[in-house]
Amino acid sequence: MAITKFVLSEGVLTAAVVKKPQRSGPEWLNKTLKSGAEVRDFSAELKKKLSAWSDHDE
C-alpha cells in the first residue's frame, strides 16, 4: 500500500500523502511543491506523520 505519490508535470512537482493509512480507498491530500524549501517541508511533515502512525500502531 502506497502512502505517498508524486507527479512531475511541466516543471511542477505535485505530491500526495494519505490522510490516514487504510486498506480500502485512502483519502489523498495533494500539495504542489514549487521550491526546494517546500520539498523539505513536505519531507519533514511526512516524517512526523510516519512516526505518529508507527507510535499509534504499537
Tab-separated table of N, CA, C and O in Angstrom, residues 10-52:
chain	number	residue	atom	x	y	z
A	10	GLU	N	5.315	19.488	-16.354
A	10	GLU	CA	5.683	20.839	-16.784
A	10	GLU	C	6.491	21.584	-15.715
A	10	GLU	O	6.251	22.763	-15.449
A	11	GLY	N	7.423	20.900	-15.101
A	11	GLY	CA	8.304	21.518	-14.120
A	11	GLY	C	7.698	21.738	-12.748
A	11	GLY	O	8.314	22.382	-11.900
A	12	VAL	N	6.491	21.235	-12.518
A	12	VAL	CA	5.830	21.389	-11.216
A	12	VAL	C	5.676	20.016	-10.587
A	12	VAL	O	5.162	19.087	-11.195
A	13	LEU	N	6.140	19.894	-9.358
A	13	LEU	CA	6.032	18.644	-8.618
A	13	LEU	C	4.796	18.683	-7.729
A	13	LEU	O	4.627	19.595	-6.921
A	14	THR	N	3.932	17.704	-7.921
A	14	THR	CA	2.756	17.577	-7.070
A	14	THR	C	2.912	16.319	-6.235
A	14	THR	O	3.189	15.245	-6.767
A	15	ALA	N	2.797	16.470	-4.931
A	15	ALA	CA	2.931	15.350	-4.002
A	15	ALA	C	1.586	15.099	-3.350
A	15	ALA	O	0.781	16.018	-3.161
A	16	ALA	N	1.353	13.852	-3.018
A	16	ALA	CA	0.128	13.486	-2.302
A	16	ALA	C	0.492	12.496	-1.208
A	16	ALA	O	1.369	11.656	-1.384
A	17	VAL	N	-0.159	12.628	-0.096
A	17	VAL	CA	0.045	11.724	1.034
A	17	VAL	C	-1.336	11.311	1.538
A	17	VAL	O	-2.282	12.105	1.478
A	18	VAL	N	-1.442	10.072	1.994
A	18	VAL	CA	-2.737	9.632	2.506
A	18	VAL	C	-3.034	10.349	3.818
A	18	VAL	O	-2.139	10.652	4.594
A	19	LYS	N	-4.307	10.619	4.015
A	19	LYS	CA	-4.731	11.275	5.251
A	19	LYS	C	-4.505	10.339	6.436
A	19	LYS	O	-4.031	10.752	7.488
A	20	LYS	N	-4.852	9.062	6.231
A	20	LYS	CA	-4.658	8.036	7.248
A	20	LYS	C	-4.530	6.705	6.515
A	20	LYS	O	-5.317	6.424	5.622
A	21	PRO	N	-3.526	5.899	6.850
A	21	PRO	CA	-3.380	4.617	6.162
A	21	PRO	C	-4.609	3.726	6.359
A	21	PRO	O	-5.098	3.571	7.468
A	22	GLN	N	-5.119	3.207	5.254
A	22	GLN	CA	-6.241	2.275	5.312
A	22	GLN	C	-6.213	1.424	4.055
A	22	GLN	O	-5.673	1.818	3.043
A	23	ARG	N	-6.781	0.268	4.137
A	23	ARG	CA	-6.725	-0.672	3.022
A	23	ARG	C	-7.693	-0.337	1.897
A	23	ARG	O	-7.425	-0.587	0.741
A	24	SER	N	-8.833	0.214	2.211
A	24	SER	CA	-9.837	0.464	1.180
A	24	SER	C	-9.940	1.952	0.850
A	24	SER	O	-10.344	2.747	1.681
A	25	GLY	N	-9.559	2.311	-0.343
A	25	GLY	CA	-9.726	3.667	-0.855
A	25	GLY	C	-9.211	4.778	0.024
A	25	GLY	O	-10.016	5.508	0.598
A	26	PRO	N	-7.903	4.939	0.146
A	26	PRO	CA	-7.380	6.008	1.003
A	26	PRO	C	-7.750	7.388	0.474
A	26	PRO	O	-7.931	7.582	-0.722
A	27	GLU	N	-7.879	8.338	1.379
A	27	GLU	CA	-8.148	9.720	1.017
A	27	GLU	C	-6.803	10.437	0.868
A	27	GLU	O	-5.994	10.437	1.795
A	28	TRP	N	-6.564	11.028	-0.299
A	28	TRP	CA	-5.284	11.667	-0.596
A	28	TRP	C	-5.345	13.167	-0.344
A	28	TRP	O	-6.327	13.826	-0.671
A	29	LEU	N	-4.269	13.696	0.236
A	29	LEU	CA	-4.112	15.134	0.433
A	29	LEU	C	-3.020	15.600	-0.538
A	29	LEU	O	-1.856	15.204	-0.400
A	30	ASN	N	-3.384	16.427	-1.522
A	30	ASN	CA	-2.442	16.884	-2.544
A	30	ASN	C	-1.794	18.203	-2.153
A	30	ASN	O	-2.425	19.044	-1.508
A	31	LYS	N	-0.539	18.352	-2.588
A	31	LYS	CA	0.185	19.586	-2.318
A	31	LYS	C	1.148	19.837	-3.473
A	31	LYS	O	1.870	18.938	-3.885
A	32	THR	N	1.147	21.054	-4.002
A	32	THR	CA	2.066	21.432	-5.061
A	32	THR	C	3.341	21.962	-4.418
A	32	THR	O	3.290	22.840	-3.551
A	33	LEU	N	4.469	21.406	-4.849
A	33	LEU	CA	5.768	21.785	-4.293
A	33	LEU	C	6.528	22.578	-5.355
A	33	LEU	O	6.932	22.033	-6.371
A	34	LYS	N	6.713	23.875	-5.117
A	34	LYS	CA	7.296	24.762	-6.124
A	34	LYS	C	8.756	25.103	-5.873
A	34	LYS	O	9.403	25.686	-6.725
A	35	SER	N	9.277	24.761	-4.705
A	35	SER	CA	10.662	25.116	-4.391
A	35	SER	C	11.295	24.027	-3.529
A	35	SER	O	10.608	23.175	-2.974
A	36	GLY	N	12.598	24.104	-3.427
A	36	GLY	CA	13.313	23.162	-2.574
A	36	GLY	C	12.869	23.256	-1.124
A	36	GLY	O	12.786	22.247	-0.423
A	37	ALA	N	12.556	24.450	-0.676
A	37	ALA	CA	12.091	24.642	0.703
A	37	ALA	C	10.762	23.922	0.931
A	37	ALA	O	10.562	23.300	1.986
A	38	GLU	N	9.857	23.985	-0.043
A	38	GLU	CA	8.577	23.301	0.093
A	38	GLU	C	8.757	21.780	0.082
A	38	GLU	O	8.049	21.070	0.788
A	39	VAL	N	9.722	21.284	-0.703
A	39	VAL	CA	10.016	19.845	-0.708
A	39	VAL	C	10.541	19.421	0.659
A	39	VAL	O	10.123	18.394	1.205
A	40	ARG	N	11.434	20.210	1.232
A	40	ARG	CA	11.972	19.894	2.570
A	40	ARG	C	10.862	19.918	3.619
A	40	ARG	O	10.796	19.050	4.494
A	41	ASP	N	9.977	20.906	3.548
A	41	ASP	CA	8.862	20.985	4.498
A	41	ASP	C	7.943	19.776	4.365
A	41	ASP	O	7.503	19.210	5.367
A	42	PHE	N	7.652	19.376	3.111
A	42	PHE	CA	6.813	18.206	2.879
A	42	PHE	C	7.469	16.958	3.465
A	42	PHE	O	6.822	16.144	4.116
A	43	SER	N	8.771	16.834	3.244
A	43	SER	CA	9.509	15.688	3.769
A	43	SER	C	9.465	15.649	5.297
A	43	SER	O	9.256	14.592	5.900
A	44	ALA	N	9.631	16.794	5.928
A	44	ALA	CA	9.588	16.866	7.393
A	44	ALA	C	8.193	16.495	7.911
A	44	ALA	O	8.064	15.759	8.899
A	45	GLU	N	7.139	17.003	7.242
A	45	GLU	CA	5.771	16.659	7.629
A	45	GLU	C	5.520	15.161	7.495
A	45	GLU	O	4.884	14.544	8.352
A	46	LEU	N	6.021	14.585	6.398
A	46	LEU	CA	5.835	13.161	6.153
A	46	LEU	C	6.523	12.332	7.241
A	46	LEU	O	5.956	11.367	7.740
A	47	LYS	N	7.719	12.719	7.630
A	47	LYS	CA	8.429	12.001	8.691
A	47	LYS	C	7.636	12.034	9.999
A	47	LYS	O	7.558	11.037	10.713
A	48	LYS	N	7.043	13.187	10.316
A	48	LYS	CA	6.232	13.304	11.526
A	48	LYS	C	5.012	12.389	11.464
A	48	LYS	O	4.667	11.725	12.440
A	49	LYS	N	4.347	12.361	10.287
A	49	LYS	CA	3.172	11.503	10.137
A	49	LYS	C	3.549	10.039	10.267
A	49	LYS	O	2.856	9.267	10.932
A	50	LEU	N	4.644	9.643	9.642
A	50	LEU	CA	5.089	8.251	9.725
A	50	LEU	C	5.380	7.859	11.170
A	50	LEU	O	5.020	6.777	11.613
A	51	SER	N	6.028	8.753	11.894
A	51	SER	CA	6.331	8.492	13.298
A	51	SER	C	5.049	8.360	14.125
A	51	SER	O	4.917	7.463	14.944
A	52	ALA	N	4.103	9.249	13.882
A	52	ALA	CA	2.839	9.198	14.625
A	52	ALA	C	2.059	7.930	14.301
A	52	ALA	O	1.494	7.305	15.193
